[in-house]
PDB file of C-alpha atoms in Angstrom:
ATOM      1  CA  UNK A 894       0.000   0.000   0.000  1.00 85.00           C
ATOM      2  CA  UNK A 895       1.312   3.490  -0.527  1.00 88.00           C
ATOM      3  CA  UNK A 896       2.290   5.230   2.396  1.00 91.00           C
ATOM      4  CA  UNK A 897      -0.443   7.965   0.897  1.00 92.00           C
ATOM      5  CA  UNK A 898      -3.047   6.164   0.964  1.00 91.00           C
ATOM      6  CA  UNK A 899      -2.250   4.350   3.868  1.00 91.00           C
ATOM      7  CA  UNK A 900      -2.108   7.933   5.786  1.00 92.00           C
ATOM      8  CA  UNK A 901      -5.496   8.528   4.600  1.00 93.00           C
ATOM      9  CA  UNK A 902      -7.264   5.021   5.696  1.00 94.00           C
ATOM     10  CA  UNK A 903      -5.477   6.371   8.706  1.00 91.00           C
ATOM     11  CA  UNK A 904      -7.559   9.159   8.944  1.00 93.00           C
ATOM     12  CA  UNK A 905     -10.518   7.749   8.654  1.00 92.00           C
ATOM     13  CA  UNK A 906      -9.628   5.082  11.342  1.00 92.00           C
ATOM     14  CA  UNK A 907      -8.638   8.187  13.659  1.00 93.00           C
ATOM     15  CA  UNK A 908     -11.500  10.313  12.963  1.00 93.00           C
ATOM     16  CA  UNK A 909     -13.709   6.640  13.556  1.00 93.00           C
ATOM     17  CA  UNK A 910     -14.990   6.186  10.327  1.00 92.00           C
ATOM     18  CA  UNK A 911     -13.574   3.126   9.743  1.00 92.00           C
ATOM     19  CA  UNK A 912     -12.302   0.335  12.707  1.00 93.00           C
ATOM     20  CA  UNK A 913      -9.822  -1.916  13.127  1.00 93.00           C
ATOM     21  CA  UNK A 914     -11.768  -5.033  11.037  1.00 94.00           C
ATOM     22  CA  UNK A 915     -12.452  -2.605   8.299  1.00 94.00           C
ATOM     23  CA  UNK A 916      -8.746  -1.765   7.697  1.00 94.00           C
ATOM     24  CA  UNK A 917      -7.852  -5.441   8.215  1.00 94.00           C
ATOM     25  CA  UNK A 918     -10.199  -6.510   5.304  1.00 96.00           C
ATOM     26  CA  UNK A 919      -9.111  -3.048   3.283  1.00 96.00           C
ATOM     27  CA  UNK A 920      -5.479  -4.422   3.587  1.00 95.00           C
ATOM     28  CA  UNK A 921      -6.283  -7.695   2.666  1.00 96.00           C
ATOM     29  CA  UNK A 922      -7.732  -6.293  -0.404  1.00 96.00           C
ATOM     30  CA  UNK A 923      -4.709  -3.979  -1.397  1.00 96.00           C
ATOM     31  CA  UNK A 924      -2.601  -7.081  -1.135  1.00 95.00           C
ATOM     32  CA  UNK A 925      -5.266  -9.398  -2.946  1.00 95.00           C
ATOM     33  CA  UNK A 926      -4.541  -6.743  -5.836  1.00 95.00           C
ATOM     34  CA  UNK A 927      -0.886  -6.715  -6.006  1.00 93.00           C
ATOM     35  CA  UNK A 928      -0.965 -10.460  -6.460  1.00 94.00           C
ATOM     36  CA  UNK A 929      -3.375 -10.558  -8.757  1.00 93.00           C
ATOM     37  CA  UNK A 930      -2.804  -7.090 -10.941  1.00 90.00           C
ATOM     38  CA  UNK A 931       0.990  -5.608  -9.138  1.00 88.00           C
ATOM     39  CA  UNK A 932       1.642  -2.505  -7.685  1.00 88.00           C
ATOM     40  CA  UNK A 933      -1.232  -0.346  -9.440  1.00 90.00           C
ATOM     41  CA  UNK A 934      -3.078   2.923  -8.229  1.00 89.00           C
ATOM     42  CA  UNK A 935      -5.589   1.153  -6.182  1.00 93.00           C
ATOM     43  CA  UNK A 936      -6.233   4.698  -3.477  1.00 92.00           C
ATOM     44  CA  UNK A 937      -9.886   5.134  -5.002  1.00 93.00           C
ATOM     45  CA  UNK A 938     -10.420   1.818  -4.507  1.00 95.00           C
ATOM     46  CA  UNK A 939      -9.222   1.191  -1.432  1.00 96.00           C
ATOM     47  CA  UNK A 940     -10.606   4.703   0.296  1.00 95.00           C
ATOM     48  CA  UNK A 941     -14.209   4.024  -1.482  1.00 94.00           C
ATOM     49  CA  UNK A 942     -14.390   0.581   0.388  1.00 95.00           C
ATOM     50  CA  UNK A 943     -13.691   2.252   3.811  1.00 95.00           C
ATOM     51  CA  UNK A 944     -16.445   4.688   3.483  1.00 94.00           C
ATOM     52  CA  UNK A 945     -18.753   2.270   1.709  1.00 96.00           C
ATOM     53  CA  UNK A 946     -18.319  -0.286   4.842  1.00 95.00           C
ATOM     54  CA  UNK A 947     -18.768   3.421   7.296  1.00 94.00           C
ATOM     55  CA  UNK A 948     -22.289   4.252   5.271  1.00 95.00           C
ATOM     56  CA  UNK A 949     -23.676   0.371   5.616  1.00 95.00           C
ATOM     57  CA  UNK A 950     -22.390   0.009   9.287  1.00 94.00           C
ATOM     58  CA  UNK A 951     -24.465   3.716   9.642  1.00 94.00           C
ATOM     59  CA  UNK A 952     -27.332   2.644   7.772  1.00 95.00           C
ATOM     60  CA  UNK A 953     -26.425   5.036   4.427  1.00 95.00           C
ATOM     61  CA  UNK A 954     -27.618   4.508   1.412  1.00 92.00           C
ATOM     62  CA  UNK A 955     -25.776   5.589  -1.675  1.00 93.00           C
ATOM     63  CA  UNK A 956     -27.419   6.246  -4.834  1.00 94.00           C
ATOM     64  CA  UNK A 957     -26.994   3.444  -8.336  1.00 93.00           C
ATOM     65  CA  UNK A 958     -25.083   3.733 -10.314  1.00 94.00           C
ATOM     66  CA  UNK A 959     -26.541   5.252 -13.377  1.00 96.00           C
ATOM     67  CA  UNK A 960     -27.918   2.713 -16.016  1.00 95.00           C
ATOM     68  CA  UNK A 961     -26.015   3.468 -18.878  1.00 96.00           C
ATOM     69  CA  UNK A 962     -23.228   4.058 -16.912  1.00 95.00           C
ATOM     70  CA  UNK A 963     -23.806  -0.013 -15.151  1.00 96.00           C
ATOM     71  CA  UNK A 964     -24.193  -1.121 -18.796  1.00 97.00           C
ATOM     72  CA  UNK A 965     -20.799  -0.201 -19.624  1.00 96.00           C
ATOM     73  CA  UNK A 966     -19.364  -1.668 -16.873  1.00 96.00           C
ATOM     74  CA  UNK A 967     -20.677  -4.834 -17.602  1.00 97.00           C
ATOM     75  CA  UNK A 968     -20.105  -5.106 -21.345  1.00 98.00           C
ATOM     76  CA  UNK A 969     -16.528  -4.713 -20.474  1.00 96.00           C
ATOM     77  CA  UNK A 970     -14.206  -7.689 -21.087  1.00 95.00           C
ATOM     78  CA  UNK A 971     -12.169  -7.088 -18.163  1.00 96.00           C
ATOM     79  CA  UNK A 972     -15.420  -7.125 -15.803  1.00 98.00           C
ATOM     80  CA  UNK A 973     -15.879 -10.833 -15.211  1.00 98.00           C
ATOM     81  CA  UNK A 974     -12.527 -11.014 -13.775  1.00 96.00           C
ATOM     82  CA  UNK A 975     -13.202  -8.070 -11.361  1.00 97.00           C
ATOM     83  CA  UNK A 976     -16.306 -10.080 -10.632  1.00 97.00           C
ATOM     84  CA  UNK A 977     -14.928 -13.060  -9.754  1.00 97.00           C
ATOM     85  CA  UNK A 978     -11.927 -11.401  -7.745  1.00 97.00           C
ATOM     86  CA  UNK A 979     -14.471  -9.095  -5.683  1.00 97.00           C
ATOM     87  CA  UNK A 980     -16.450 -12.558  -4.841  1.00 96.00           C
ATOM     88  CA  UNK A 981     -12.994 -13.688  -3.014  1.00 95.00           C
ATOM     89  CA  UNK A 982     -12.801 -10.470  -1.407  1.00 95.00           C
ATOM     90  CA  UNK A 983     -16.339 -10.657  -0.012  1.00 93.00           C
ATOM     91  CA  UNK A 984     -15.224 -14.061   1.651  1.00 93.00           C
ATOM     92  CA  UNK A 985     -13.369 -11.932   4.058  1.00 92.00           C
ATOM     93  CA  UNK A 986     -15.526  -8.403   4.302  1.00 93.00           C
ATOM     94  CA  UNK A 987     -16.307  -7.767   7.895  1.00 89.00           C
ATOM     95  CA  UNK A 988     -19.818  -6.126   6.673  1.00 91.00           C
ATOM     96  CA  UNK A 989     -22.333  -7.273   3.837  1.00 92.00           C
ATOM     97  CA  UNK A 990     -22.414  -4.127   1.182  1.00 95.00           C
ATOM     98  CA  UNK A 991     -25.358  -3.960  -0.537  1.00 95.00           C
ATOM     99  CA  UNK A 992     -25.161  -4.016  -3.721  1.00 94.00           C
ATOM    100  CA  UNK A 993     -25.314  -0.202  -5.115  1.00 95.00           C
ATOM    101  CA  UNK A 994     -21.917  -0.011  -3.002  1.00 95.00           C
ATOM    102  CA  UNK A 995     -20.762  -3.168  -4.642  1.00 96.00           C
ATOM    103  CA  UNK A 996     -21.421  -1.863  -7.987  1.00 96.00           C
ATOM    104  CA  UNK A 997     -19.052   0.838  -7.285  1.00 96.00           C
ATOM    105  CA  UNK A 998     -16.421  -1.069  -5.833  1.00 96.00           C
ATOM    106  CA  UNK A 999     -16.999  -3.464  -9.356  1.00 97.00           C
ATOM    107  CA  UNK A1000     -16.396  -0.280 -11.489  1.00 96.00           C
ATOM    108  CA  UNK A1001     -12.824   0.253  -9.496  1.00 95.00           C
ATOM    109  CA  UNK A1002     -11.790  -2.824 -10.044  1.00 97.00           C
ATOM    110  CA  UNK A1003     -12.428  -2.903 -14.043  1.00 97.00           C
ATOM    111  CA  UNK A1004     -10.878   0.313 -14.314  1.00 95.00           C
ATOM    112  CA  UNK A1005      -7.957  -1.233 -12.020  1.00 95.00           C
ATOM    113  CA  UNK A1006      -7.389  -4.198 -14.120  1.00 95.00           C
ATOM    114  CA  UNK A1007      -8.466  -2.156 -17.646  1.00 93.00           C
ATOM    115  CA  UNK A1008      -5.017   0.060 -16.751  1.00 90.00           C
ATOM    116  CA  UNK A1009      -2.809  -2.831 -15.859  1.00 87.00           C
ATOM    117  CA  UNK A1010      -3.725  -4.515 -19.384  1.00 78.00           C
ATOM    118  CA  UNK A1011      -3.248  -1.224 -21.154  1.00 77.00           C
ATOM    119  CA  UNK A1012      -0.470  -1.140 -19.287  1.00 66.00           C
TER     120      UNK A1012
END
């Protein structure tokens, strides 16, 4: 993890947005990714689950994502790969998102491994 983004999961632990479970599961995740995709710029990512497990913990609902926008998301070849990788994620989440968040966090991770193959 960068030592940037790192000082802002920080943050949000300090400022008890996030706990202790939350940025043992967001860790897992960041390292989950370097295996799987290297050392890529993973901050939105990794920042969007921490407040995404704060608003379901709190009861928050976030809006869809917009149709058209979903649609694209989905028709993209890279997407049932970030499917399949955010399904061994969930194994270890410390809080069920629902799945607007989810779709968010499934848009990160196509754009994460979209850049990696476009190197």
């Amino acid at each position: 993890m960068k030592e940037e983004t790192a000082t802002k999961l920080n943050v949000l632990m300090d400022a008890k947005k996030i706990d202790s479970k939350d940025l043992s599961f967001i860790k897992k995740v960041d390292s989950k990714i370097i295996d799987s995709f290297g050392e890529v710029d993973n901050e939105m990512l990794l920042i969007h689950l921490g407040i995404a497990l704060e608003r379901t913990k709190n009861k928050e609902e976030v809006d869809e994502i917009p149709r058209e926008v979903w649609q694209q998301v989905i028709n993209k070849e890279e997407f049932p790969r970030a499917k399949n990788f955010w399904k061994e994620c969930k194994a270890l989440i410390p809080v069920m998102l629902p799945r607007e968040e989810e779709s968010y966090i499934l848009m990160h991770l196509v754009n994460i491994i979209r850049s990696v193959q476009n190197g």
